[in-house]
Structures are given as C-alpha cells and as structure tokens.
Coordinates of N, CA and C in Angstrom, one line a residue:
M1 N -26.6 7.6 -66.3 CA -25.7 6.8 -65.9 C -24.5 7.5 -64.7
M2 N -24.5 8.8 -65.6 CA -23.7 9.6 -64.8 C -24.2 9.9 -63.1
K3 N -25.4 10.3 -63.3 CA -26.1 10.5 -62.2 C -25.7 9.6 -60.9
T4 N -25.8 8.2 -61.4 CA -26.1 7.3 -60.6 C -24.5 7.0 -60.2
T5 N -23.5 7.5 -60.8 CA -21.9 6.8 -60.5 C -21.9 8.3 -59.7
E6 N -22.3 9.5 -59.8 CA -22.0 10.6 -58.7 C -22.9 10.3 -57.5
Y7 N -24.2 10.1 -57.7 CA -24.5 9.5 -56.0 C -23.7 8.2 -55.5
L8 N -23.0 7.5 -56.1 CA -22.5 6.2 -55.7 C -21.0 6.8 -54.9
T9 N -20.5 7.8 -55.7 CA -19.1 8.5 -55.0 C -19.7 9.2 -53.7
L10 N -20.4 10.1 -53.9 CA -21.1 10.9 -53.0 C -21.5 10.0 -51.7
L11 N -22.0 8.9 -51.9 CA -22.4 8.2 -50.9 C -21.2 7.3 -50.0
L12 N -20.4 6.6 -50.8 CA -18.9 6.0 -50.5 C -17.9 7.2 -49.7
F13 N -18.1 8.8 -50.3 CA -17.4 9.6 -49.3 C -17.9 9.9 -48.2
L14 N -19.2 10.3 -48.2 CA -20.0 10.4 -46.9 C -19.9 9.3 -45.8
L15 N -19.9 7.8 -46.2 CA -19.7 6.7 -45.5 C -18.2 6.6 -44.8
F16 N -17.1 7.0 -45.8 CA -15.6 7.1 -45.1 C -15.5 8.2 -44.4
A17 N -16.1 9.5 -44.6 CA -16.3 10.8 -43.6 C -16.5 10.7 -42.4
L18 N -17.9 9.9 -42.6 CA -18.6 10.3 -41.4 C -18.4 9.1 -40.6
T19 N -17.6 7.9 -40.7 CA -17.5 7.0 -39.9 C -16.3 7.0 -39.1
G20 N -16.1 7.0 -38.0 CA -15.0 7.1 -37.1 C -14.6 6.4 -35.9
C21 N -14.2 6.6 -35.1 CA -13.8 5.4 -33.8 C -13.8 6.7 -32.6
S22 N -14.7 6.8 -31.4 CA -14.2 7.2 -30.3 C -13.4 7.1 -29.8
E23 N -12.7 7.9 -28.9 CA -11.3 7.8 -28.0 C -11.8 8.2 -26.9
K24 N -11.3 7.2 -25.9 CA -11.3 8.0 -24.6 C -10.1 8.7 -24.3
E25 N -10.1 9.5 -23.2 CA -8.9 10.6 -22.8 C -7.4 9.5 -22.7
G26 N -6.6 10.3 -23.1 CA -5.5 9.6 -22.9 C -4.5 9.4 -24.1
D27 N -4.0 8.4 -24.5 CA -3.3 8.0 -25.7 C -4.0 7.6 -26.8
G28 N -5.4 7.6 -27.0 CA -6.1 7.7 -28.2 C -6.4 5.8 -28.0
E29 N -6.0 5.2 -26.9 CA -6.2 3.9 -26.9 C -8.1 3.5 -26.3
E30 N -8.7 2.5 -26.9 CA -9.9 2.3 -26.7 C -10.0 1.1 -25.0
W31 N -11.0 1.8 -24.1 CA -10.7 0.8 -22.7 C -11.9 0.3 -22.5
D32 N -12.0 -0.8 -22.3 CA -13.1 -1.7 -21.8 C -13.1 -1.7 -20.4
I33 N -13.8 -1.0 -19.5 CA -13.7 -0.8 -17.9 C -15.0 -1.6 -17.3
A34 N -14.4 -2.7 -16.9 CA -15.6 -3.7 -16.6 C -16.4 -3.0 -15.3
G35 N -17.8 -3.3 -15.0 CA -19.2 -2.3 -14.4 C -18.4 -2.9 -13.1
L36 N -19.4 -2.1 -11.9 CA -19.6 -2.6 -10.7 C -20.5 -2.8 -10.4
Y37 N -20.6 -4.0 -9.4 CA -21.8 -4.6 -8.8 C -21.3 -4.5 -7.4
L38 N -22.2 -4.3 -6.2 CA -22.3 -4.3 -4.9 C -23.0 -5.4 -4.3
T39 N -22.3 -6.5 -3.7 CA -22.9 -7.4 -3.4 C -23.0 -8.0 -1.8
F40 N -24.1 -8.4 -1.1 CA -24.4 -8.3 0.0 C -25.3 -9.7 0.6
D41 N -24.8 -9.9 2.1 CA -25.4 -10.9 2.6 C -26.0 -10.5 3.7
I42 N -27.2 -11.1 4.5 CA -28.1 -11.0 5.2 C -27.6 -12.0 6.2
V43 N -27.2 -11.4 7.4 CA -26.8 -12.7 8.6 C -27.1 -12.3 10.2
N44 N -27.2 -13.4 10.6 CA -27.6 -13.0 12.1 C -26.2 -12.8 13.1
T45 N -26.2 -12.8 14.4 CA -25.3 -12.2 15.0 C -24.2 -13.2 15.2
R46 N -24.5 -14.8 14.6 CA -23.6 -15.5 14.8 C -22.9 -15.7 13.4
G47 N -23.2 -14.7 12.5 CA -22.4 -14.8 11.0 C -23.1 -15.5 9.9
E48 N -24.5 -16.3 10.3 CA -25.0 -17.2 9.4 C -25.7 -16.7 8.6
S49 N -25.6 -17.0 7.1 CA -26.2 -16.3 6.1 C -27.9 -16.3 6.3
L50 N -28.6 -15.9 6.1 CA -29.9 -15.8 6.2 C -30.7 -15.8 4.8
L51 N -30.4 -15.9 3.9 CA -30.5 -15.7 2.8 C -31.0 -17.6 2.2
Q52 N -30.7 -18.2 2.9 CA -31.0 -19.8 2.2 C -32.6 -20.1 2.8
Q53 N -33.2 -20.9 2.0 CA -34.4 -21.5 2.3 C -33.9 -22.6 3.7
G54 N -34.8 -22.6 4.8 CA -34.2 -23.7 5.7 C -33.4 -23.0 6.8
T55 N -32.7 -22.2 6.9 CA -31.8 -21.5 7.6 C -32.8 -20.8 8.8
P56 N -32.7 -21.6 9.8 CA -33.5 -21.2 11.4 C -33.5 -19.3 11.3
G57 N -34.6 -18.7 11.4 CA -34.5 -17.1 10.8 C -34.3 -16.9 9.8
S58 N -34.5 -17.7 8.4 CA -34.2 -17.1 6.9 C -35.3 -16.1 6.4
V59 N -34.6 -15.1 6.2 CA -35.5 -14.2 5.5 C -35.5 -14.2 3.7
Y60 N -35.6 -15.5 3.5 CA -35.7 -16.1 2.3 C -37.6 -15.8 1.9
G61 N -37.5 -15.1 0.9 CA -39.1 -14.5 0.6 C -39.4 -13.3 0.9
Q62 N -38.8 -12.8 2.0 CA -39.5 -11.4 2.5 C -38.9 -10.2 1.8
P63 N -39.7 -9.2 1.3 CA -39.5 -8.3 0.4 C -38.4 -7.2 0.6
I64 N -37.7 -7.3 -0.1 CA -36.4 -6.4 -0.2 C -36.4 -5.8 -1.5
S65 N -36.2 -4.3 -1.4 CA -36.3 -3.3 -2.7 C -35.0 -2.3 -2.1
L66 N -35.1 -1.8 -3.6 CA -34.0 -0.6 -3.4 C -34.7 0.6 -4.3
S67 N -34.1 1.7 -3.9 CA -34.5 3.1 -4.5 C -33.5 3.7 -5.1
Y68 N -33.5 3.9 -6.2 CA -32.4 4.6 -7.0 C -32.9 5.2 -8.2
E69 N -32.2 6.4 -8.3 CA -32.6 7.4 -9.5 C -34.0 7.3 -9.9
N70 N -34.8 7.5 -8.5 CA -36.5 7.5 -8.9 C -37.2 6.5 -9.2
K71 N -36.2 5.3 -9.1 CA -37.2 4.0 -9.3 C -37.2 3.1 -8.5
E72 N -38.0 2.5 -8.1 CA -38.1 1.2 -7.1 C -37.7 -0.3 -7.8
Y73 N -36.7 -0.8 -7.2 CA -36.4 -2.4 -7.5 C -36.6 -3.2 -6.7
T74 N -37.5 -4.4 -6.9 CA -37.9 -5.3 -5.9 C -37.0 -6.4 -6.2
L75 N -36.7 -7.2 -5.1 CA -35.8 -8.4 -5.7 C -36.7 -9.4 -5.8
D76 N -36.7 -10.2 -6.9 CA -37.3 -11.7 -7.5 C -36.5 -12.9 -7.0
W77 N -37.1 -13.2 -5.6 CA -36.3 -14.5 -4.7 C -36.4 -15.7 -5.8
N78 N -37.4 -15.8 -6.7 CA -37.3 -17.1 -7.6 C -36.2 -17.0 -8.8
T79 N -35.8 -16.1 -8.9 CA -34.8 -15.8 -10.3 C -33.5 -15.7 -9.8
A80 N -32.7 -17.0 -9.7 CA -31.4 -17.0 -9.2 C -30.7 -16.7 -10.8
R81 N -29.7 -15.5 -10.6 CA -29.0 -15.2 -11.6 C -27.2 -15.6 -11.3
S82 N -26.9 -16.0 -12.5 CA -25.3 -16.2 -12.4 C -24.9 -15.8 -13.6
D83 N -25.3 -15.1 -14.2 CA -24.5 -14.7 -15.4 C -23.4 -13.4 -14.4
K84 N -22.2 -13.7 -15.1 CA -21.0 -13.0 -14.9 C -21.1 -11.4 -15.6
P85 N -20.7 -10.4 -15.3 CA -20.6 -9.2 -15.5 C -19.5 -9.5 -16.8
S86 N -19.8 -8.5 -17.8 CA -18.9 -8.5 -19.4 C -18.0 -7.2 -19.2
R87 N -17.0 -7.1 -19.9 CA -16.0 -6.1 -20.0 C -16.7 -5.2 -21.2
A88 N -17.4 -6.0 -22.3 CA -17.4 -5.3 -23.6 C -18.9 -4.4 -24.0
Y89 N -19.1 -4.2 -22.8 CA -20.8 -3.5 -23.0 C -21.0 -2.2 -22.3
V90 N -21.7 -1.4 -22.4 CA -22.2 -0.3 -21.2 C -23.0 -1.0 -20.2
A91 N -22.3 -0.4 -19.1 CA -23.2 -0.9 -17.7 C -24.4 -0.6 -17.9
V92 N -25.2 -1.7 -17.4 CA -26.5 -1.5 -17.3 C -27.2 -1.9 -16.1
F93 N -28.1 -0.9 -15.5 CA -28.4 -1.1 -13.9 C -29.4 -2.1 -14.0
N94 N -29.3 -2.9 -13.4 CA -30.5 -4.2 -13.1 C -31.5 -4.2 -11.9
G95 N -30.7 -3.6 -10.9 CA -31.4 -3.4 -9.8 C -31.1 -4.5 -9.0
L96 N -31.5 -5.3 -8.0 CA -31.5 -6.2 -7.3 C -31.5 -7.8 -8.0
Q97 N -30.6 -8.8 -7.5 CA -30.6 -10.0 -8.4 C -30.2 -11.2 -7.1
Y98 N -31.0 -12.0 -6.9 CA -30.5 -13.2 -6.1 C -29.3 -14.2 -6.7
I99 N -28.1 -13.9 -6.4 CA -27.3 -14.9 -7.4 C -26.8 -15.9 -6.5
P100 N -26.0 -16.6 -6.9 CA -25.4 -18.2 -6.3 C -23.8 -17.5 -6.0
L101 N -23.8 -18.0 -5.0 CA -22.5 -17.6 -4.1 C -20.9 -18.4 -5.1
T102 N -20.1 -17.7 -5.4 CA -19.2 -18.5 -6.1 C -17.6 -18.4 -5.4
V103 N -17.1 -19.3 -5.5 CA -15.6 -19.4 -4.9 C -14.6 -19.8 -6.0
W104 N -13.3 -19.1 -5.6 CA -12.1 -19.3 -7.0 C -11.8 -20.8 -6.3
N105 N -11.5 -21.5 -7.6 CA -10.9 -22.9 -7.5 C -9.8 -22.7 -8.3
P106 N -8.4 -22.7 -7.4 CA -7.4 -22.8 -8.1 C -6.8 -23.9 -8.8
A107 N -7.4 -24.9 -8.6 CA -7.1 -26.4 -9.5 C -7.7 -26.1 -10.9
T108 N -8.8 -25.6 -11.1 CA -9.6 -25.4 -12.2 C -9.4 -24.0 -12.9
N109 N -9.0 -23.3 -12.1 CA -8.9 -21.8 -12.7 C -10.0 -20.9 -12.9
H110 N -11.1 -21.3 -12.2 CA -12.0 -20.5 -12.8 C -13.0 -20.8 -11.2
W111 N -14.3 -20.0 -11.4 CA -14.9 -19.7 -10.5 C -16.2 -20.7 -10.4
D112 N -16.4 -21.8 -9.0 CA -17.2 -22.5 -9.0 C -18.5 -22.3 -8.4
E113 N -19.7 -22.2 -8.5 CA -21.0 -22.1 -7.9 C -21.1 -23.1 -6.6
T114 N -21.3 -22.5 -5.1 CA -21.7 -23.5 -4.2 C -22.9 -23.3 -4.0
S115 N -23.7 -23.6 -3.0 CA -25.1 -23.6 -2.7 C -25.5 -22.4 -1.9
G116 N -24.5 -21.7 -1.7 CA -25.2 -20.4 -0.6 C -25.6 -19.4 -1.8
R117 N -26.2 -18.3 -1.7 CA -26.6 -17.1 -2.4 C -26.4 -15.7 -1.8
M118 N -26.6 -15.3 -2.6 CA -26.0 -13.5 -2.3 C -26.7 -12.7 -2.9
I119 N -27.0 -11.3 -2.4 CA -28.0 -10.6 -3.4 C -26.8 -9.4 -3.7
R120 N -27.1 -8.9 -5.4 CA -26.2 -8.2 -5.8 C -27.1 -7.0 -6.4
I121 N -26.5 -5.9 -6.1 CA -26.7 -4.4 -7.0 C -26.2 -4.0 -7.8
G122 N -26.6 -3.9 -9.2 CA -25.8 -3.4 -10.1 C -26.6 -2.9 -11.4
E123 N -25.8 -3.0 -12.3 CA -24.4 -2.8 -12.3 C -24.4 -1.2 -12.5
L124 N -22.9 -0.6 -12.0 CA -22.8 0.6 -12.1 C -21.7 0.9 -13.1
P125 N -21.5 2.2 -13.7 CA -20.0 2.2 -14.7 C -19.2 2.5 -13.6
R126 N -18.3 2.2 -14.1 CA -16.7 2.8 -13.6 C -15.7 3.5 -14.5
D127 N -16.3 3.7 -15.6 CA -15.5 4.4 -16.4 C -15.7 6.2 -16.5
V128 N -16.8 6.5 -15.6 CA -16.8 8.0 -15.4 C -17.1 8.2 -14.0
N129 N -16.7 9.4 -13.9 CA -16.7 9.9 -12.4 C -18.2 10.7 -11.8
Y130 N -18.5 10.2 -10.7 CA -19.8 9.9 -10.3 C -19.9 9.8 -8.7
E131 N -21.2 10.4 -8.2 CA -21.3 10.4 -7.1 C -23.1 10.0 -6.6
K132 N -22.9 8.5 -6.5 CA -24.6 8.1 -6.5 C -25.2 7.8 -5.0
S133 N -26.0 7.8 -4.8 CA -26.9 7.1 -3.6 C -28.1 6.5 -3.7
M134 N -28.3 5.3 -3.0 CA -29.5 4.7 -3.3 C -29.8 3.8 -1.6
T135 N -31.0 3.8 -1.7 CA -31.8 3.2 -0.3 C -32.2 1.8 -0.8
L136 N -31.7 1.0 0.3 CA -32.1 -0.6 0.5 C -33.3 -0.3 1.5
H137 N -34.6 -1.2 1.4 CA -35.4 -1.3 2.2 C -35.4 -2.4 2.6
F138 N -35.5 -3.0 3.8 CA -35.5 -4.0 4.2 C -35.9 -4.4 5.6
G139 N -36.9 -5.3 6.2 CA -37.2 -5.6 7.4 C -37.6 -4.2 8.1
G140 N -38.3 -3.5 7.6 CA -38.8 -2.1 8.1 C -37.8 -1.1 8.5
K141 N -36.7 -1.7 7.9 CA -35.5 -0.3 8.2 C -35.0 0.0 6.5
N142 N -34.4 1.0 6.6 CA -33.8 1.7 5.3 C -32.2 1.9 5.5
Y143 N -31.3 1.4 4.7 CA -30.1 1.1 4.3 C -29.8 2.1 3.4
T144 N -28.7 3.6 3.7 CA -28.2 4.2 2.9 C -27.1 3.6 2.0
I145 N -26.7 3.6 1.1 CA -25.6 3.2 0.2 C -25.3 4.3 -0.9
K146 N -23.8 4.7 -0.4 CA -23.5 5.8 -1.2 C -22.0 5.2 -2.1
V147 N -22.0 5.5 -3.2 CA -20.9 5.0 -3.9 C -20.6 6.5 -4.9
V148 N -19.0 6.3 -4.6 CA -18.6 7.8 -5.4 C -17.0 6.6 -6.1
N149 N -17.2 6.9 -7.4 CA -16.2 6.6 -8.5 C -15.6 7.7 -9.1
S150 N -14.3 7.6 -9.3 CA -13.5 8.7 -9.7 C -12.4 7.8 -10.8
I151 N -12.5 8.5 -12.0 CA -11.4 7.9 -13.0 C -10.5 9.1 -13.1
R152 N -9.2 8.7 -13.6 CA -8.2 9.8 -14.2 C -7.1 9.0 -15.1
W153 N -6.8 9.6 -15.9 CA -5.6 8.8 -16.7 C -4.3 9.3 -16.3
I154 N -3.5 8.4 -15.9 CA -1.9 8.6 -15.7 C -0.9 8.2 -16.5
N155 N 0.1 8.4 -16.5 CA 1.3 8.1 -17.4 C 1.2 6.2 -16.6
R156 N 1.6 5.9 -17.5 CA 2.2 4.3 -17.5 C 3.6 4.3 -16.9
S157 N 3.3 3.5 -15.6 CA 4.6 3.6 -14.8 C 5.5 2.8 -15.5
A158 N 6.9 2.4 -15.5 CA 7.8 1.7 -16.0 C 7.7 0.4 -15.4
G159 N 8.0 -0.5 -16.1 CA 7.9 -2.2 -15.5 C 6.5 -2.4 -15.3
S160 N 5.4 -1.5 -15.7 CA 3.9 -2.0 -15.6 C 3.7 -3.1 -16.7
D161 N 2.7 -3.9 -16.2 CA 2.0 -5.2 -17.4 C 1.4 -4.5 -18.5
Y162 N 1.1 -3.2 -18.6 CA 0.6 -2.7 -19.9 C 1.8 -2.7 -21.1
D163 N 1.0 -2.8 -22.1 CA 2.0 -2.5 -23.5 C 2.7 -1.4 -23.3
P164 N 3.8 -1.6 -23.7 CA 5.3 -0.2 -23.9 C 4.4 1.0 -24.6
A165 N 3.5 0.2 -25.5 CA 3.4 1.7 -26.3 C 2.0 2.5 -26.0
I166 N 1.7 1.8 -24.6 CA 0.3 2.7 -24.0 C 1.0 3.7 -23.2
E167 N 0.8 4.9 -23.3 CA 1.6 6.0 -22.4 C 0.6 6.0 -21.2
K168 N -1.0 6.2 -21.3 CA -1.6 6.7 -20.4 C -2.6 5.0 -20.2
V169 N -2.9 5.0 -18.7 CA -3.8 3.9 -18.4 C -4.5 4.6 -17.1
P170 N -6.0 4.2 -17.0 CA -6.8 4.7 -16.0 C -6.8 4.5 -14.6
D171 N -6.7 5.1 -13.8 CA -6.3 5.0 -12.2 C -8.1 5.2 -11.6
I172 N -8.6 3.9 -11.3 CA -10.0 4.3 -10.9 C -10.0 4.1 -9.3
T173 N -10.5 4.7 -8.4 CA -10.8 4.7 -7.1 C -12.5 4.9 -7.0
T174 N -13.0 3.7 -6.2 CA -14.2 3.5 -5.9 C -14.3 3.3 -4.6
T175 N -15.1 4.2 -3.9 CA -15.4 4.0 -2.6 C -17.0 3.9 -2.4
V176 N -17.1 3.2 -1.3 CA -18.7 2.5 -0.9 C -19.1 3.0 0.4
R177 N -20.1 3.4 0.7 CA -20.2 3.7 2.1 C -22.0 3.4 2.7
L178 N -22.1 2.1 3.5 CA -23.3 1.8 4.1 C -23.5 2.3 5.2
D179 N -24.6 3.4 5.4 CA -25.2 4.1 6.5 C -23.9 5.1 6.8
G180 N -23.1 5.4 5.8 CA -21.9 6.4 6.6 C -20.6 5.7 6.6
T181 N -20.6 4.5 6.8 CA -19.4 3.7 7.0 C -18.8 3.4 5.8
Q182 N -17.4 3.5 5.7 CA -16.8 3.0 4.7 C -16.6 1.6 4.8
L183 N -16.7 1.0 3.5 CA -16.8 -0.5 3.3 C -15.4 -0.9 2.8
E184 N -14.8 -1.8 2.9 CA -13.3 -2.2 2.7 C -13.4 -2.4 0.7
G185 N -14.4 -3.1 0.2 CA -14.5 -3.1 -0.9 C -16.3 -3.1 -1.5
T186 N -16.6 -4.0 -2.4 CA -18.2 -3.8 -3.2 C -18.6 -5.3 -2.5
Y187 N -18.1 -5.6 -1.2 CA -19.0 -6.9 -0.5 C -19.5 -6.1 1.0
F188 N -20.7 -6.6 1.2 CA -20.9 -6.0 2.5 C -22.1 -7.4 3.1
T189 N -22.2 -7.0 4.5 CA -23.1 -7.6 5.2 C -23.8 -6.7 5.8
I190 N -25.4 -7.3 6.4 CA -26.3 -6.7 7.3 C -26.7 -7.6 8.3
T191 N -26.4 -7.4 9.4 CA -26.4 -8.2 10.5 C -27.7 -8.0 11.3
I192 N -28.9 -8.8 11.3 CA -29.9 -8.8 12.0 C -30.3 -9.6 13.1

C-alpha cells in the first residue's frame, strides 16, 4: 500500500510540475492571431471576372497551380470552399481553394455569399516573422508572389480598445508583392 501511495504522490507531483502554459512575448498574455489568406480574381480587360462558368472567355476549369515550399498545389474547381478562417488554431497551408465571394451585409451584421467566386491561397501564419515566396502557374505564365510578415510587441497606447491591464500588444505588418508590385492588401486581380 505504501508503494502505491508513493507512486500516486510522485505521479501527481509530475503532473503539476510539468504542466504549464506557453506565453507569447510581451506581458504574459495569450494571443490568438488570425492567419492570412491571399485572395485573387482573374478578370478580362473590362474588369469582368472570368472565374464563373458561362462568362465569355471564362477560365473555369483551366489548370491553375501554385509552387510553395517545394510542393505543388493544384486548384480543384469542383470543390467550392466557404469555410471562414478561425483564430483558435495554428495556421495550416491548404494551397489553392475555389471559394464563394462574400459581401458584408450591414442589415444582418454578417457576411453573405454571392454568386461570384474567388481563388484563395493560404493559410499563412501572422504570429511570426517571415519572408516567403510562391509561384502561381496559370495560362502558360508564372506569377511570383512574395509575402513579408513582421510582428513586434509594442506598449499599449493610452485610450486603445485593449484591456488596460494588458501592457503589450502585437503590431503586425504584412506586405504582399505580385511580380514585384506591392499590393494594397491581400486581394489582387490578374488581368488577361
């Protein structure tokens, strides 16, 4: 009986001694930072999306692939994804996804799907510093995409929306370039 009690005591000690929480840099707060998706459309010179079936000059069904970190990802035109990114997990790169276009509806206070479609690349992490390049292959051409992400922890400014007990907050800067041209955000178009 004494041996069993000693083992249980040791087991409980190890359970509590080896259990802990990881902390991000800063004031010890845990941060869930949403991942990054790049979203693009392929349009004609009139600005009409060519990703829809039935549009004159549509590219629907044509091969589109992405080379990233020594892997090739091919777009599956038959699987339209509508899942939204989550903030509660590690970013997982899923390659190319054919997704519904959504628009903000202020009346219902949420995103509504439209009949339009987009292509999404991702998901990339935003909670670490990196410089990544990938190549999009489409229509016999290659398009180079470069993503630079920078995160640093700064002192919370007075009057900010953060809890006053939080001293440091993440300051994230993400730059995306398509063939050397800096984009305004994470959405871009390819004109053919």
